[in-house]
Coordinates of C-alpha atoms and ligand atoms in Angstrom, one line a residue:
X1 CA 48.3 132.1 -140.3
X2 CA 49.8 134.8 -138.0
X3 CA 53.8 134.8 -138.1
X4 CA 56.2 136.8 -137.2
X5 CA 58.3 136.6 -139.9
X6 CA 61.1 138.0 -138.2
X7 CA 61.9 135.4 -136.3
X8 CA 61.5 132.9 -138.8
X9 CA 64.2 134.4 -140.7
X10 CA 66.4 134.7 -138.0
X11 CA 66.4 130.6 -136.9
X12 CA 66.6 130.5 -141.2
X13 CA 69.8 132.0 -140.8
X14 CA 71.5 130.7 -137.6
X15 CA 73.6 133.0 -135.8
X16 CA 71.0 134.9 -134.4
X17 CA 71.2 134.3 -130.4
X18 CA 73.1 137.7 -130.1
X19 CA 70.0 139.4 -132.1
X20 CA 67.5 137.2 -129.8
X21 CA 68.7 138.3 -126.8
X22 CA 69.2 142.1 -127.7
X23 CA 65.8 142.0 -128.9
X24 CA 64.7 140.7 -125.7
X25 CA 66.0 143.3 -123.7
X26 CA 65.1 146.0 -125.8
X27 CA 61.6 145.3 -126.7
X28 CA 60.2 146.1 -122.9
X29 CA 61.9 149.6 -122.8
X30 CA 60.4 150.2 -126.3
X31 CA 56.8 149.5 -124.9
X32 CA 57.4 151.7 -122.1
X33 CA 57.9 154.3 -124.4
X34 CA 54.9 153.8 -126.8
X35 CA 53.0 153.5 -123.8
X36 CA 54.4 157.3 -122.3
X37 CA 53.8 158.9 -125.8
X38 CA 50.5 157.7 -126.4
X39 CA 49.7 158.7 -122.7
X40 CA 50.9 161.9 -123.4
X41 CA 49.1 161.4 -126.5
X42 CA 46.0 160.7 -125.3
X43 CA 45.9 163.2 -122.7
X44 CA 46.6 166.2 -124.7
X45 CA 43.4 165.5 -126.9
X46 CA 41.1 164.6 -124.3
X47 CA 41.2 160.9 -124.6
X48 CA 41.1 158.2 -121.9
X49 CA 42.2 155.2 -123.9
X50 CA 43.2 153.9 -127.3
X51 CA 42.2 150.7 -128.9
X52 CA 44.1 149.9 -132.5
X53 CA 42.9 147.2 -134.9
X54 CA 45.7 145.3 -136.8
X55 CA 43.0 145.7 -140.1
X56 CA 40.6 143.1 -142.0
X57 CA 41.6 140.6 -144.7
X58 CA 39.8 141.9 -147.9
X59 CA 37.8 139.4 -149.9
X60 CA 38.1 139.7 -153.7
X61 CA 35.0 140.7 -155.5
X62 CA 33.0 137.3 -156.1
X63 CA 35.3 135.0 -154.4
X64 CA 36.0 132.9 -151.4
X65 CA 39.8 134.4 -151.3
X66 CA 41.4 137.4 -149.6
X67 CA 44.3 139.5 -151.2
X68 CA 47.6 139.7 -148.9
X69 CA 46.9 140.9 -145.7
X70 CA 48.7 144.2 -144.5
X71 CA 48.7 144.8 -140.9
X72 CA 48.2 148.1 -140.0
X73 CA 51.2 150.5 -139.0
X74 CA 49.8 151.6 -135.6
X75 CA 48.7 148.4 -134.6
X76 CA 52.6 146.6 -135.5
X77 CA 54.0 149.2 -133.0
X78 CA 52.6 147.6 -130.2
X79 CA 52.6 144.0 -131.6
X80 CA 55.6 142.9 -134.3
X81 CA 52.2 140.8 -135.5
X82 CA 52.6 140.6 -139.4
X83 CA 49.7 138.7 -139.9
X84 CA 47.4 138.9 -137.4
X85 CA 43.6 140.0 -138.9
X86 CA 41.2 141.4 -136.5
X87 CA 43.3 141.4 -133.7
X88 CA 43.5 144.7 -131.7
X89 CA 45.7 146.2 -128.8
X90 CA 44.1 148.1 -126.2
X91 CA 45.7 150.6 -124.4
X92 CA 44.9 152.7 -120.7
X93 CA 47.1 155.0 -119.8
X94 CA 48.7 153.0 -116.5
X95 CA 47.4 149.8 -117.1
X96 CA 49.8 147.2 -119.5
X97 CA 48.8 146.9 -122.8
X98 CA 46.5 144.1 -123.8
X99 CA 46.4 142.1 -126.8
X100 CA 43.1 140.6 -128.3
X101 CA 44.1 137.9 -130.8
X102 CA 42.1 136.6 -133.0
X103 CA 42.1 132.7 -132.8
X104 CA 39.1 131.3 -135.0
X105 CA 37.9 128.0 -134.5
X106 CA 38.9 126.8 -138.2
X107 CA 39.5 123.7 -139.7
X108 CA 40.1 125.4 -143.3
X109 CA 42.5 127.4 -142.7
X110 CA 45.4 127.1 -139.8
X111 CA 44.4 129.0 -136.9
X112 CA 47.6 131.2 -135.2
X113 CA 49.3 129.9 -132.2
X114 CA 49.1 132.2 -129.3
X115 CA 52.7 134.4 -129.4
X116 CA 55.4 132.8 -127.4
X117 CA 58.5 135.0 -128.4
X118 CA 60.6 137.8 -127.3
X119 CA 57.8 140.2 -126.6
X120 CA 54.4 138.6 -125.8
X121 CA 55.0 138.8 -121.6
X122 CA 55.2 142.6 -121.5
X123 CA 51.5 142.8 -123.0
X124 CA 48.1 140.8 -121.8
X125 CA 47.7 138.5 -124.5
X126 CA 43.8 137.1 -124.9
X127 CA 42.6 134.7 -127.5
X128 CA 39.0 135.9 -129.4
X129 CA 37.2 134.2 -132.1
X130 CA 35.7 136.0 -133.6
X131 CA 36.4 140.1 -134.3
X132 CA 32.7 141.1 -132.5
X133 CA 33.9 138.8 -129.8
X134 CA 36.4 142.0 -128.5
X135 CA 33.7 143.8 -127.2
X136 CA 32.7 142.1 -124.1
X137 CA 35.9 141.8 -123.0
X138 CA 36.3 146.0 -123.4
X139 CA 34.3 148.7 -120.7
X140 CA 30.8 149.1 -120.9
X141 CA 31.8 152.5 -122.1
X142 CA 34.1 153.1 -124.7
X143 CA 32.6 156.9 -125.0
X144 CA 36.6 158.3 -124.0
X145 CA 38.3 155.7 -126.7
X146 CA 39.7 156.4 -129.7
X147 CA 39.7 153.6 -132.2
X148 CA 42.0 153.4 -134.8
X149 CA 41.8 151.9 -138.1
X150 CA 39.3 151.4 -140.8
X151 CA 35.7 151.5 -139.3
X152 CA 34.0 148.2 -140.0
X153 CA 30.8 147.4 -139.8
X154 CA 30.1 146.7 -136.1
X155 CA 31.7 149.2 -135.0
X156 CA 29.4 151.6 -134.9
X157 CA 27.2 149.8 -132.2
X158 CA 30.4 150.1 -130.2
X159 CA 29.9 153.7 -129.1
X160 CA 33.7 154.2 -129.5
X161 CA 34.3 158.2 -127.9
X162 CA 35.9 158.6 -131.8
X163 CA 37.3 157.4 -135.1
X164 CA 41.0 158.1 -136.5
X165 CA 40.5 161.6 -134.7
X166 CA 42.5 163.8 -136.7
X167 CA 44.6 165.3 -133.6
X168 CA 45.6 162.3 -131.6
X169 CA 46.6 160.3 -135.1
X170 CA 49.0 163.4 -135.4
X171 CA 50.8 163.4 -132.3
X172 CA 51.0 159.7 -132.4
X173 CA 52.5 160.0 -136.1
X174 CA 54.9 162.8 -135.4
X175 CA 57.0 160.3 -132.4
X176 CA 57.1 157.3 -135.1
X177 CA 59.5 158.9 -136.6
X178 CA 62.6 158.7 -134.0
X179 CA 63.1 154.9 -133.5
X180 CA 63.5 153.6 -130.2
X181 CA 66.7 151.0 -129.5
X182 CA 64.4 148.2 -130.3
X183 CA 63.3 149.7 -133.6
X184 CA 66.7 150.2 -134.6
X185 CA 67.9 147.1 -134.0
X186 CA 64.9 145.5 -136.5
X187 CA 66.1 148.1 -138.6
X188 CA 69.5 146.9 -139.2
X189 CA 68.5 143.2 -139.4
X190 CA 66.2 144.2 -142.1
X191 CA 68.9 146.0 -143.9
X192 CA 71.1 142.6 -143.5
X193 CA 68.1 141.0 -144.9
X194 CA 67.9 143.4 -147.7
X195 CA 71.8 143.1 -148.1
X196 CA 71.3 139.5 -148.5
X197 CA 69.1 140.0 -151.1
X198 CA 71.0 142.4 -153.0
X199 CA 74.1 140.3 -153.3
X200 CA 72.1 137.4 -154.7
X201 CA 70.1 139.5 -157.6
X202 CA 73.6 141.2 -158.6
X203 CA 74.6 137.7 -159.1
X204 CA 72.2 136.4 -160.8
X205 CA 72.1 139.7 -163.1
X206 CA 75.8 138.7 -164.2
X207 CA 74.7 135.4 -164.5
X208 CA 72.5 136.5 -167.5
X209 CA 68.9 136.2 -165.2
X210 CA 66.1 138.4 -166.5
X211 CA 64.0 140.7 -164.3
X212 CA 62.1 138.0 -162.8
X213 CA 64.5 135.5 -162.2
X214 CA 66.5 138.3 -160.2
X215 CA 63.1 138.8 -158.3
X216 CA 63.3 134.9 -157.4
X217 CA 67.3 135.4 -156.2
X218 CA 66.3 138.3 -154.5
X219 CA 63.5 136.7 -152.6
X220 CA 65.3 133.5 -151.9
X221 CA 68.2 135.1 -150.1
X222 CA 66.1 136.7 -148.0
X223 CA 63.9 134.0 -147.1
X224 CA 60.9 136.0 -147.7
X225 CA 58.0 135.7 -150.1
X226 CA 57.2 138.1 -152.0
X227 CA 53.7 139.5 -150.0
X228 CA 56.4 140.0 -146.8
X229 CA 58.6 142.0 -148.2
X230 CA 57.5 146.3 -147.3
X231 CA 57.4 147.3 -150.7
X232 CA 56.8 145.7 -154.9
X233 CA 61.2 145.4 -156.3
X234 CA 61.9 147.5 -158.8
X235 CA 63.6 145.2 -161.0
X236 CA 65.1 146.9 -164.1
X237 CA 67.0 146.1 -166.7
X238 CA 68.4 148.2 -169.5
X239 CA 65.8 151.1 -170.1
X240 CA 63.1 150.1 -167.6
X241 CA 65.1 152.2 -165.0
X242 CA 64.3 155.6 -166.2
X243 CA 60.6 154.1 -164.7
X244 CA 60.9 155.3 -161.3
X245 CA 58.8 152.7 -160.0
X246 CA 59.5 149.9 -162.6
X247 CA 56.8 147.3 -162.1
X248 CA 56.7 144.8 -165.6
X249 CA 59.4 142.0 -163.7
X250 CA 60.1 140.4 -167.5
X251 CA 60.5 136.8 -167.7
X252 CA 62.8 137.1 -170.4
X253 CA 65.6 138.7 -170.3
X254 CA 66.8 140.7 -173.6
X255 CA 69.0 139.6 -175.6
X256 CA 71.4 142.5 -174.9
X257 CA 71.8 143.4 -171.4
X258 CA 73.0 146.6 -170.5
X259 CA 72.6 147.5 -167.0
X260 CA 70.4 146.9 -163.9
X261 CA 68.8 148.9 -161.6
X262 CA 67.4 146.9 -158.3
X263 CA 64.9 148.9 -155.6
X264 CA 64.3 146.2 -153.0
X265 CA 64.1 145.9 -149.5
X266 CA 63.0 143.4 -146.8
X267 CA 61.4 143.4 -143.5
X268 CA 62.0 142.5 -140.1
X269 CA 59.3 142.7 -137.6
X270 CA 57.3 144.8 -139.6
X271 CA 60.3 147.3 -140.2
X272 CA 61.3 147.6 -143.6
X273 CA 64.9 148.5 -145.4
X274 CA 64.3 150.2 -148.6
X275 CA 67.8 149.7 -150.8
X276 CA 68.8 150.5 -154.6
X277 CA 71.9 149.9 -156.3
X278 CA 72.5 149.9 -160.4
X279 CA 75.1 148.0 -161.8
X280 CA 76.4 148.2 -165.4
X281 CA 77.3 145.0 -167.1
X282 CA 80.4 145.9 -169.3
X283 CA 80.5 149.6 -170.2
X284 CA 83.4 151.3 -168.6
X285 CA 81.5 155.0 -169.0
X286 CA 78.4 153.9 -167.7
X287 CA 80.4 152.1 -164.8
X288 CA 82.2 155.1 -163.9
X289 CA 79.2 157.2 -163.5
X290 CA 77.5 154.5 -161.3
X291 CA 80.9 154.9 -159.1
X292 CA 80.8 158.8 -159.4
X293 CA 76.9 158.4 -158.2
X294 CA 78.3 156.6 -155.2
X295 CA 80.0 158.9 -154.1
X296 CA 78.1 162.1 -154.5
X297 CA 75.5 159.7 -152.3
X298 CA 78.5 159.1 -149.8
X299 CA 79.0 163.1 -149.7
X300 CA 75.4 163.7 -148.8
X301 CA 75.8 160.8 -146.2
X302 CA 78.4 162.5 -144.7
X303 CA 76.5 165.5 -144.0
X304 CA 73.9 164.2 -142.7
X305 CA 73.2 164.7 -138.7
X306 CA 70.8 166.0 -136.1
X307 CA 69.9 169.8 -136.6
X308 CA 70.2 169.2 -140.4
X309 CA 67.5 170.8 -142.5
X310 CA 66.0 167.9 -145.2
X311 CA 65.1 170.4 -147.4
X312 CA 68.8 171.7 -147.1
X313 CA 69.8 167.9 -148.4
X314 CA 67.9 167.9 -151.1
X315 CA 68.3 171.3 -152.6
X316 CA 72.6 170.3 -152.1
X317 CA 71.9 166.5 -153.9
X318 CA 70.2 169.0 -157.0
X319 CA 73.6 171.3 -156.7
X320 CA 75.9 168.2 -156.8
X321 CA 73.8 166.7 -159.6
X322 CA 74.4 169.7 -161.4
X323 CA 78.0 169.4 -161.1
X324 CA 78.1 165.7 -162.1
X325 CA 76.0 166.1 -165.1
X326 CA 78.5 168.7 -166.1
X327 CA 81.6 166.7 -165.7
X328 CA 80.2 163.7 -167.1
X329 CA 79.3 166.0 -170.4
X330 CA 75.4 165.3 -170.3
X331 CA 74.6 169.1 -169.3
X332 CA 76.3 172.2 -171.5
X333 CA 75.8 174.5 -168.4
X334 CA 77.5 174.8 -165.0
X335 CA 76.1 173.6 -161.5
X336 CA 73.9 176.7 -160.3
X337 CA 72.5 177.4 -163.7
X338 CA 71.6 173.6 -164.4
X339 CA 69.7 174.2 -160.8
X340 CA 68.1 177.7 -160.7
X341 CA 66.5 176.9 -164.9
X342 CA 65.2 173.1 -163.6
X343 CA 67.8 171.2 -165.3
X344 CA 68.9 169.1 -162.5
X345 CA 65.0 168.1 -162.1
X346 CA 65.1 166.9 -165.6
X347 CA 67.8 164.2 -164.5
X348 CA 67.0 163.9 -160.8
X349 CA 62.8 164.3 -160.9
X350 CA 62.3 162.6 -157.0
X351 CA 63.0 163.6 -153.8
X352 CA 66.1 162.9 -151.7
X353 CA 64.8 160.3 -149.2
X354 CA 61.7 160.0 -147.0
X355 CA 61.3 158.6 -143.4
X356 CA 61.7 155.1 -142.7
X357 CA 60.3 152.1 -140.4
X358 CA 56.7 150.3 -140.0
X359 CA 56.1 151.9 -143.5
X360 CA 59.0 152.1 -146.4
X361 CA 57.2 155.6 -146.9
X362 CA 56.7 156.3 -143.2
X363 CA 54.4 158.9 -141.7
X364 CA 54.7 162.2 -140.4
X365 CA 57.9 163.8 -143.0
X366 CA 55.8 167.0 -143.2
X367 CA 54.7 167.9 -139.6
X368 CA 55.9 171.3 -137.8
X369 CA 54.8 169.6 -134.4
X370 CA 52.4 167.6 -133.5
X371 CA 50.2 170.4 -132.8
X372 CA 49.5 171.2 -136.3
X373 CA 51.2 172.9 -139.5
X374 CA 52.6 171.4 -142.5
X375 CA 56.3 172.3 -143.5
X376 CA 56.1 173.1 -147.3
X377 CA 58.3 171.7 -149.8
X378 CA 61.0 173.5 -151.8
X379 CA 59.1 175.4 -154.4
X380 CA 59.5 173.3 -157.7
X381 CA 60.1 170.0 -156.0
X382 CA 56.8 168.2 -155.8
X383 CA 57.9 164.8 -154.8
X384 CA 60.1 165.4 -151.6
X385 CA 58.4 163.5 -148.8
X386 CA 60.5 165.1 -145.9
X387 CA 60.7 168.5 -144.7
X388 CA 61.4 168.3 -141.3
X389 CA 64.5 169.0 -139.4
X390 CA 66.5 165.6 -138.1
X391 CA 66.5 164.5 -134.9
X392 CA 68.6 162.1 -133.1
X393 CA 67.0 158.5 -134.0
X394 CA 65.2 159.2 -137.3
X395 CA 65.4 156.7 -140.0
X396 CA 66.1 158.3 -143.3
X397 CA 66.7 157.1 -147.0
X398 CA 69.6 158.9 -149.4
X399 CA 68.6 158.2 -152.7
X400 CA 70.3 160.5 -155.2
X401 CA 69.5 159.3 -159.0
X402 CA 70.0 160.1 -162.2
X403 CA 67.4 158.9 -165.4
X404 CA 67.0 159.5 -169.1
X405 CA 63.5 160.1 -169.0
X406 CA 61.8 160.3 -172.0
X407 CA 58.4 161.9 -170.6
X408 CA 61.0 165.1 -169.3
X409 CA 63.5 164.8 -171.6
X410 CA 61.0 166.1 -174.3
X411 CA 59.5 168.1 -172.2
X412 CA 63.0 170.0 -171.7
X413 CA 63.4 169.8 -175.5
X414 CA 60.6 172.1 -176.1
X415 CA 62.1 175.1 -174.1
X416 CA 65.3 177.3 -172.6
X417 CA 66.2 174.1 -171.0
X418 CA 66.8 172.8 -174.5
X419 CA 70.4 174.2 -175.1
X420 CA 71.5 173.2 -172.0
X421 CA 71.6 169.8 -172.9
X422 CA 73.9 167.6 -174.5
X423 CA 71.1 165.1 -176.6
X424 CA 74.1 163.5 -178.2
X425 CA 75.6 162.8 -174.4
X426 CA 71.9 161.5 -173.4
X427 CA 71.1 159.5 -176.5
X428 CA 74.0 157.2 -176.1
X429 CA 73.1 156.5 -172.2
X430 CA 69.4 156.4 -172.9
X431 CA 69.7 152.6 -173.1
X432 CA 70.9 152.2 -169.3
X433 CA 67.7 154.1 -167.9
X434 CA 69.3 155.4 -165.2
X435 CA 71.4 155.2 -161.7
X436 CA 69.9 155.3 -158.6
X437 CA 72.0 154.7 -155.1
X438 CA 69.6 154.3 -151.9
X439 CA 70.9 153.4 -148.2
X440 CA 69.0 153.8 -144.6
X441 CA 70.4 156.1 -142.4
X442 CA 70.1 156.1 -138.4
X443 CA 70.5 160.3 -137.8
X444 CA 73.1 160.3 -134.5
X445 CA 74.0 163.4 -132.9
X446 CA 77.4 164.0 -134.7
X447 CA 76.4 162.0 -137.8
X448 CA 74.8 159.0 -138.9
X449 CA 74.7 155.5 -138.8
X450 CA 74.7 153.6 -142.4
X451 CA 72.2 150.6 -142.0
X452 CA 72.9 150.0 -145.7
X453 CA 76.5 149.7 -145.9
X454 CA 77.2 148.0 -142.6
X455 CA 74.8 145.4 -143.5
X456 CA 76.5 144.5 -146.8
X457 CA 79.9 144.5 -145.2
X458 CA 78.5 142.0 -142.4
X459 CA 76.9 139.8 -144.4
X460 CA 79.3 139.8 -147.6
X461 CA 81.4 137.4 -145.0
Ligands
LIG1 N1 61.4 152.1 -153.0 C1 60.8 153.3 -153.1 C2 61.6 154.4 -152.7 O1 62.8 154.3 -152.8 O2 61.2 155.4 -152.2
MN2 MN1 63.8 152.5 -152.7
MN3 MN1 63.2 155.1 -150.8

């Protein structure tokens, strides 16, 4: 069935005419300028048009079924088509946009309606049946076309010009990552979404739920099953949060219940919020350094803006880990020496935040230009997934943490880190896992824009 989830969530929840109709006049303006950059696109590597498949349901091995569907990030940027198999946009520089939708004649499964919503009359929207069934209705010659997305079978008779050519995918990547207006405003209903969610798993966690039941909460606020949401929670209780991706979801909960750390976000026409927040059930100590975390996140918030170096961020989150770790007595050393001998990476083993929107782990966080040339990481921080400098209308995460690891935490025993470190200190908070406070940020020119926290204030009520 092709939905747009989106909009079912908004008539779930009422008060959405105001959304509707911004949606509605942004969504035009935001296809005028995919249209100019892929023109621009296009031009600079010598290509006359582009056509984007939304992907292929895969078919499990020996079986009649097909695993979720994911709809292809280039292909949603045109289309806010979640679910939409072997459909593709086709685009000519000049020409509108048209959308082939696939429409099988199908009496097992529910074919799609046609779109009727905010956004199907700025593109030419064309029924097919079948995926071969595109062709005809393309040029003869498709020699100047670059096709993007996974090359199936047929395709090869199609004499597309190229496929996923390196240099145009590039260019195209390197503008996802300032939102337009449009994308924005998806943005921040999926934060609300997210918000939604959040409040309803930190009730249940009071309420004594275990892992999985706060998945169900979680879920149920949002109004989303679990295949819509942009990214697997991270539902932790207790230990499980020194995983960094936590996966297990118990069904029981254990019989002492310490603390919870939930990584969950929802979508909202294909745009994704990606939000963490740890809570401590009755210890004081543990509480206050959840608080303390907040606001070492809220100090890197502040700072953030266009012009702003990423790298910069997340070498200041490691020096202002090092000075929390200190005052909370689980280092022995101060700030710049917990940083320059690898302590802070020890307690803080990720990177800062990453690029945001079609993709919770969006595209393009290490491009110079679209030209070419990678911008390397700091050296000794393998994991940071942005190095660029921000620009007005990027979507960013800020996602300091702290975790007793065990996997690092012996590691650290073995060498000069070793006396550094009070195991007394980390023993006793072993049990809580770890902290870890994420929000979205919308980079303005002065500042930013906190999706997170302005959604939880709108929809706390
Ligand atoms: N939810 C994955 C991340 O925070 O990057
Ligand atoms: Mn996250
Ligand atoms: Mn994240």
């Amino acid at each position: 069935m092709a939905s747009f989830q989106g909009m079912a969530a908004m008539s779930d929840f009422g008060s959405t005419g105001d959304l509707a109709s911004e949606l509605g006049a942004c969504f035009g303006p935001h296809l005028a300028s995919v249209c100019g950059r892929s023109a621009r696109a296009l031009e600079a590597c010598g290509y006359g048009a582009l056509l984007v498949h939304s992907g292929s349901a895969l078919t499990v091995f020996e079986d009649d079924r097909t695993y979720p569907f994911e709809v292809n990030a280039p292909f949603k940027v045109w289309a806010p088509l979640a679910d939409a198999p072997d459909s593709f946009v086709y685009f000519e520089p000049g020409r509108r946009p048209q959308l082939f939708f696939h429409r099988p004649a199908d009496y097992w499964y529910k074919p799609a309606d046609l779109p009727q919503t905010y956004w199907s009359r700025h593109l030419d929207i064309r029924p097919i049946a079948e995926r071969g069934a595109v062709r005809a209705l393309l040029p003869r010659d498709l020699g100047r076309v670059a096709y993007i997305g996974e090359a199936f079978a047929e395709l090869v008779s199609w004499g597309v010009g190229a496929i996923n050519p390196a240099r145009l995918m590039r260019h195209l990547d390197y503008e996802r990552a300032a939102k337009s207006p449009y994308e924005l405003a998806c943005l921040r209903e999926a934060s609300r979404l997210g918000a939604r969610g959040h409040l309803a798993a930190a009730r249940a966690f009071e309420a004594g739920a275990s892992e999985f039941e706060i998945e169900l909460a979680f879920l149920k606020a949002c109004r989303l099953r679990e295949q819509e949401l942009p990214y697997n929670p991270i539902i932790a209780l207790n230990e499980g949060a020194a995983v960094l991706h936590y996966q297990i979801l118990q069904k029981r909960a254990p019989a002492d219940r310490h603390s919870l750390l939930i990584d969950a976000g929802a979508e909202f026409a294909g745009y994704a919020s990606d939000i963490t927040r740890t809570y401590a059930l009755r210890d004081a100590d543990f509480g206050a350094l959840i608080g303390r975390m907040h606001e070492l996140q809220q100090t890197l918030c502040a700072g953030i803006r266009a012009g702003v170096d990423w790298r910069d961020v997340h070498l200041r989150a490691h020096a202002l880990t090092g000075e929390l770790l200190r005052e909370a007595d689980i280092t022995t050393c101060g700030a710049d020496e917990a940083l320059t001998t690898g302590v802070t990476s020890v307690f803080f083993p990720h990177g800062i935040g990453h690029l945001l929107g079609l993709e919770v782990h969006d595209v393009g966080g290490f491009m110079h230009s679209p030209e070419g040339g990678d911008i390397a990481r700091p050296e000794g921080h393998p994991f940071l997934r942005l190095t660029r400098v921000l620009r007005e209308g990027f979507v960013v995460t800020m996602e300091p943490g702290v975790y007793f690891i065990d996997q690092l935490l012996d590691a650290a025993r073995t060498d000069a880190r070793a006396d550094k470190i009070n195991w007394s200190r980390v023993a006793a908070l072993r049990k809580f896992g770890g902290i870890r406070i994420e929000d979205d940020l919308a980079v303005k020119a002065t500042g930013c824009e906190n999706l997170t926290r302005d959604a939880f204030l709108a929809v706390q009520g």
